[in-house]
PDB file of C-alpha atoms in Angstrom:
ATOM      1  CA  MET T  21     137.593  50.323  24.977  1.00 41.00           C
ATOM      2  CA  ASP T  22     141.010  49.557  26.451  1.00 46.00           C
ATOM      3  CA  ILE T  23     141.470  45.804  26.136  1.00 48.00           C
ATOM      4  CA  THR T  24     143.960  45.703  29.000  1.00 50.00           C
ATOM      5  CA  ASP T  25     141.221  47.024  31.347  1.00 56.00           C
ATOM      6  CA  HIS T  26     138.611  44.631  29.955  1.00 54.00           C
ATOM      7  CA  GLU T  27     137.025  42.250  32.478  1.00 68.00           C
ATOM      8  CA  PRO T  28     135.687  39.520  30.215  1.00 72.00           C
ATOM      9  CA  ASP T  29     132.628  37.408  30.822  1.00 85.00           C
ATOM     10  CA  LEU T  30     134.024  34.047  29.823  1.00 93.00           C
ATOM     11  CA  GLU T  31     131.657  31.683  28.092  1.00 94.00           C
ATOM     12  CA  PRO T  32     131.873  28.791  25.650  1.00 95.00           C
ATOM     13  CA  VAL T  33     132.647  30.199  22.208  1.00 95.00           C
ATOM     14  CA  ASP T  34     132.878  28.192  19.011  1.00 96.00           C
ATOM     15  CA  VAL T  35     136.456  29.171  18.196  1.00 97.00           C
ATOM     16  CA  ALA T  36     136.347  27.286  14.886  1.00 97.00           C
ATOM     17  CA  ALA T  37     133.344  29.342  13.746  1.00 97.00           C
ATOM     18  CA  VAL T  38     135.030  32.586  14.832  1.00 98.00           C
ATOM     19  CA  VAL T  39     138.166  31.705  12.851  1.00 98.00           C
ATOM     20  CA  VAL T  40     136.146  30.835   9.730  1.00 97.00           C
ATOM     21  CA  GLU T  41     134.182  34.093   9.938  1.00 97.00           C
ATOM     22  CA  GLU T  42     137.270  36.260  10.480  1.00 96.00           C
ATOM     23  CA  ALA T  43     139.014  34.542   7.572  1.00 96.00           C
ATOM     24  CA  ARG T  44     135.993  35.298   5.374  1.00 95.00           C
ATOM     25  CA  ILE T  45     136.026  38.986   6.364  1.00 94.00           C
ATOM     26  CA  VAL T  46     139.779  39.416   5.862  1.00 92.00           C
ATOM     27  CA  ARG T  47     139.699  37.637   2.465  1.00 90.00           C
ATOM     28  CA  GLN T  48     137.365  40.378   1.211  1.00 87.00           C
ATOM     29  CA  ASP T  49     139.788  43.147   2.128  1.00 76.00           C
ATOM     30  CA  GLY T  50     143.200  42.076   0.942  1.00 71.00           C
ATOM     31  CA  PRO T  51     145.483  40.090  -1.315  1.00 79.00           C
ATOM     32  CA  VAL T  52     145.298  36.941   0.777  1.00 89.00           C
ATOM     33  CA  ARG T  53     144.382  33.295   0.586  1.00 93.00           C
ATOM     34  CA  ILE T  54     143.332  31.787   3.910  1.00 95.00           C
ATOM     35  CA  GLU T  55     142.622  28.096   4.348  1.00 96.00           C
ATOM     36  CA  VAL T  56     141.103  26.809   7.586  1.00 97.00           C
ATOM     37  CA  GLU T  57     141.348  23.170   8.646  1.00 97.00           C
ATOM     38  CA  GLY T  58     139.965  21.440  11.686  1.00 97.00           C
ATOM     39  CA  PRO T  59     136.750  20.307  13.282  1.00 96.00           C
ATOM     40  CA  ASP T  60     133.405  21.896  12.462  1.00 94.00           C
ATOM     41  CA  ASP T  61     133.217  23.206  16.003  1.00 94.00           C
ATOM     42  CA  ALA T  62     135.784  23.724  18.746  1.00 96.00           C
ATOM     43  CA  PHE T  63     134.526  25.306  21.940  1.00 96.00           C
ATOM     44  CA  GLY T  64     136.854  27.323  24.127  1.00 96.00           C
ATOM     45  CA  LEU T  65     136.344  29.746  26.993  1.00 96.00           C
ATOM     46  CA  ALA T  66     136.612  33.292  25.719  1.00 95.00           C
ATOM     47  CA  GLY T  67     134.914  36.650  25.731  1.00 93.00           C
ATOM     48  CA  ASP T  68     133.249  38.811  23.127  1.00 91.00           C
ATOM     49  CA  LEU T  69     136.527  40.231  21.771  1.00 93.00           C
ATOM     50  CA  VAL T  70     138.017  36.875  20.742  1.00 95.00           C
ATOM     51  CA  ASN T  71     137.420  37.643  17.056  1.00 96.00           C
ATOM     52  CA  ARG T  72     139.972  40.477  17.311  1.00 95.00           C
ATOM     53  CA  VAL T  73     142.697  37.958  18.142  1.00 96.00           C
ATOM     54  CA  PHE T  74     142.349  36.157  14.834  1.00 97.00           C
ATOM     55  CA  ARG T  75     141.617  39.205  12.727  1.00 94.00           C
ATOM     56  CA  ASN T  76     144.774  40.865  14.060  1.00 93.00           C
ATOM     57  CA  LEU T  77     146.925  37.826  13.284  1.00 94.00           C
ATOM     58  CA  PHE T  78     145.526  37.657   9.735  1.00 94.00           C
ATOM     59  CA  GLU T  79     145.883  41.398   9.133  1.00 90.00           C
ATOM     60  CA  ASN T  80     149.445  41.403  10.487  1.00 88.00           C
ATOM     61  CA  ALA T  81     150.402  38.679   8.025  1.00 89.00           C
ATOM     62  CA  ILE T  82     149.029  40.788   5.174  1.00 88.00           C
ATOM     63  CA  GLU T  83     150.474  44.093   6.381  1.00 84.00           C
ATOM     64  CA  HIS T  84     153.991  42.817   6.986  1.00 79.00           C
ATOM     65  CA  ASN T  85     154.415  40.904   3.743  1.00 80.00           C
ATOM     66  CA  ASP T  86     154.863  42.189   0.227  1.00 75.00           C
ATOM     67  CA  GLY T  87     152.224  41.151  -2.261  1.00 72.00           C
ATOM     68  CA  ARG T  88     149.884  38.217  -1.878  1.00 82.00           C
ATOM     69  CA  VAL T  89     150.194  36.138   1.264  1.00 89.00           C
ATOM     70  CA  ASP T  90     148.933  32.630   1.921  1.00 94.00           C
ATOM     71  CA  ILE T  91     147.747  31.829   5.423  1.00 96.00           C
ATOM     72  CA  SER T  92     146.878  28.389   6.699  1.00 97.00           C
ATOM     73  CA  VAL T  93     144.969  27.971   9.928  1.00 98.00           C
ATOM     74  CA  THR T  94     144.638  24.729  11.838  1.00 98.00           C
ATOM     75  CA  VAL T  95     142.175  24.386  14.701  1.00 98.00           C
ATOM     76  CA  GLU T  96     142.791  21.518  17.126  1.00 98.00           C
ATOM     77  CA  THR T  97     140.797  20.419  20.156  1.00 96.00           C
ATOM     78  CA  GLY T  98     141.993  18.641  23.251  1.00 94.00           C
ATOM     79  CA  GLU T  99     140.756  17.947  26.750  1.00 94.00           C
ATOM     80  CA  GLU T 100     142.346  21.099  28.180  1.00 96.00           C
ATOM     81  CA  TRP T 101     142.912  23.431  25.225  1.00 97.00           C
ATOM     82  CA  VAL T 102     141.632  24.589  21.891  1.00 98.00           C
ATOM     83  CA  SER T 103     144.711  25.425  19.839  1.00 98.00           C
ATOM     84  CA  VAL T 104     144.719  27.555  16.704  1.00 98.00           C
ATOM     85  CA  TRP T 105     147.861  27.546  14.564  1.00 98.00           C
ATOM     86  CA  VAL T 106     148.186  30.512  12.179  1.00 97.00           C
ATOM     87  CA  ARG T 107     150.902  30.067   9.534  1.00 97.00           C
ATOM     88  CA  ASP T 108     151.847  32.518   6.810  1.00 95.00           C
ATOM     89  CA  ASP T 109     154.308  32.207   3.950  1.00 93.00           C
ATOM     90  CA  GLY T 110     155.865  35.646   4.425  1.00 87.00           C
ATOM     91  CA  SER T 111     159.468  36.625   4.974  1.00 87.00           C
ATOM     92  CA  GLY T 112     159.406  36.216   8.757  1.00 87.00           C
ATOM     93  CA  ILE T 113     159.788  38.615  11.662  1.00 83.00           C
ATOM     94  CA  PRO T 114     163.201  40.321  11.872  1.00 81.00           C
ATOM     95  CA  GLU T 115     165.261  39.176  14.840  1.00 83.00           C
ATOM     96  CA  SER T 116     165.512  42.759  16.095  1.00 75.00           C
ATOM     97  CA  LYS T 117     161.715  42.836  16.616  1.00 79.00           C
ATOM     98  CA  ARG T 118     161.218  39.385  18.141  1.00 78.00           C
ATOM     99  CA  GLN T 119     162.336  40.266  21.679  1.00 76.00           C
ATOM    100  CA  ARG T 120     159.725  43.015  22.055  1.00 75.00           C
ATOM    101  CA  LEU T 121     156.977  41.481  19.935  1.00 77.00           C
ATOM    102  CA  PHE T 122     154.424  41.197  22.768  1.00 74.00           C
ATOM    103  CA  GLU T 123     155.444  44.405  24.569  1.00 76.00           C
ATOM    104  CA  PRO T 124     153.948  47.865  24.065  1.00 73.00           C
ATOM    105  CA  PRO T 125     155.626  49.727  21.219  1.00 64.00           C
ATOM    106  CA  GLN T 126     158.405  52.225  21.815  1.00 63.00           C
ATOM    107  CA  SER T 127     159.502  54.773  19.240  1.00 56.00           C
ATOM    108  CA  GLY T 128     157.496  53.206  16.418  1.00 52.00           C
ATOM    109  CA  ASP T 129     159.302  49.853  16.507  1.00 47.00           C
ATOM    110  CA  HIS T 130     155.955  48.054  15.992  1.00 50.00           C
ATOM    111  CA  GLY T 131     152.242  48.493  16.601  1.00 57.00           C
ATOM    112  CA  TYR T 132     150.006  47.648  19.522  1.00 69.00           C
ATOM    113  CA  GLY T 133     148.313  44.682  17.839  1.00 74.00           C
ATOM    114  CA  LEU T 134     150.277  41.725  19.207  1.00 87.00           C
ATOM    115  CA  TYR T 135     150.674  43.368  22.603  1.00 87.00           C
ATOM    116  CA  LEU T 136     146.918  43.843  22.923  1.00 89.00           C
ATOM    117  CA  ILE T 137     145.889  40.422  21.676  1.00 93.00           C
ATOM    118  CA  ASP T 138     148.483  38.738  23.882  1.00 93.00           C
ATOM    119  CA  ASN T 139     146.921  40.497  26.875  1.00 91.00           C
ATOM    120  CA  LEU T 140     143.433  39.608  25.703  1.00 92.00           C
ATOM    121  CA  VAL T 141     144.277  35.918  25.281  1.00 95.00           C
ATOM    122  CA  GLU T 142     145.822  35.920  28.770  1.00 94.00           C
ATOM    123  CA  LEU T 143     142.630  37.478  30.178  1.00 94.00           C
ATOM    124  CA  TYR T 144     140.782  34.518  28.687  1.00 96.00           C
ATOM    125  CA  GLY T 145     143.143  32.120  30.492  1.00 96.00           C
ATOM    126  CA  GLY T 146     145.031  31.251  27.320  1.00 97.00           C
ATOM    127  CA  MET T 147     148.392  31.814  25.677  1.00 97.00           C
ATOM    128  CA  LEU T 148     149.692  33.390  22.475  1.00 96.00           C
ATOM    129  CA  ASN T 149     153.067  32.129  21.267  1.00 95.00           C
ATOM    130  CA  LEU T 150     155.373  32.863  18.383  1.00 94.00           C
ATOM    131  CA  VAL T 151     156.231  29.270  17.442  1.00 95.00           C
ATOM    132  CA  GLU T 152     158.646  29.958  14.602  1.00 94.00           C
ATOM    133  CA  THR T 153     159.608  32.595  12.106  1.00 93.00           C
ATOM    134  CA  GLY T 154     162.057  32.840   9.252  1.00 90.00           C
ATOM    135  CA  PRO T 155     162.327  33.259   5.496  1.00 90.00           C
ATOM    136  CA  GLU T 156     159.719  30.510   4.980  1.00 90.00           C
ATOM    137  CA  GLY T 157     157.085  32.296   7.064  1.00 92.00           C
ATOM    138  CA  THR T 158     155.778  32.714  10.588  1.00 93.00           C
ATOM    139  CA  VAL T 159     153.694  30.521  12.880  1.00 97.00           C
ATOM    140  CA  PHE T 160     151.679  31.731  15.876  1.00 96.00           C
ATOM    141  CA  ARG T 161     149.728  29.502  18.229  1.00 98.00           C
ATOM    142  CA  VAL T 162     146.700  30.668  20.207  1.00 98.00           C
ATOM    143  CA  ARG T 163     145.591  28.392  23.042  1.00 98.00           C
ATOM    144  CA  LEU T 164     142.309  28.895  24.867  1.00 98.00           C
ATOM    145  CA  PRO T 165     140.879  26.763  27.668  1.00 97.00           C
ATOM    146  CA  ALA T 166     138.633  24.048  26.237  1.00 96.00           C
ATOM    147  CA  ALA T 167     134.921  24.206  27.027  1.00 94.00           C
ATOM    148  CA  SER T 168     131.858  22.131  26.378  1.00 87.00           C
ATOM    149  CA  SER T 169     129.310  23.374  23.871  1.00 80.00           C
ATOM    150  CA  PRO T 170     126.714  25.787  25.311  1.00 75.00           C
ATOM    151  CA  GLU T 171     124.034  23.082  25.053  1.00 67.00           C
ATOM    152  CA  THR T 172     125.893  21.155  27.762  1.00 57.00           C
ATOM    153  CA  TYR T 173     125.113  23.956  30.214  1.00 52.00           C
ATOM    154  CA  LEU T 174     121.369  24.014  29.599  1.00 50.00           C
ATOM    155  CA  PRO T 175     119.107  22.658  32.392  1.00 49.00           C
TER     156      PRO T 175
END
């Protein structure tokens, strides 16, 4: 499926639960420590591919860092947004790649991952931002529109 052609059915999704599950899956596959902090549940409007957003961010941190990487994830809720901060302790993103980070790759300068998940998050009415990067690590923020729990919508 081409994510950029995806017409999502937006519904309340427990973003906190998705993050915890994706962290569990990625921990099994690589030299990584992932800690997740935040509320037990955090509902945002998203579609059925939202898990790919977080898995891609975790896998990118592993792929683009040498050796073991530590990732900390903070989930925050607000009236308008659910924000997820993904921080790694890697060496940062080279300045030469930052300008085109969310654009489709050209001549092998990077992969499709961030381009696709940026588009997916936008389809969900949210935003993906590179907050900071440098020799101490990289921080991305994913913001999705806040939603009430599914029980709120029951008759």
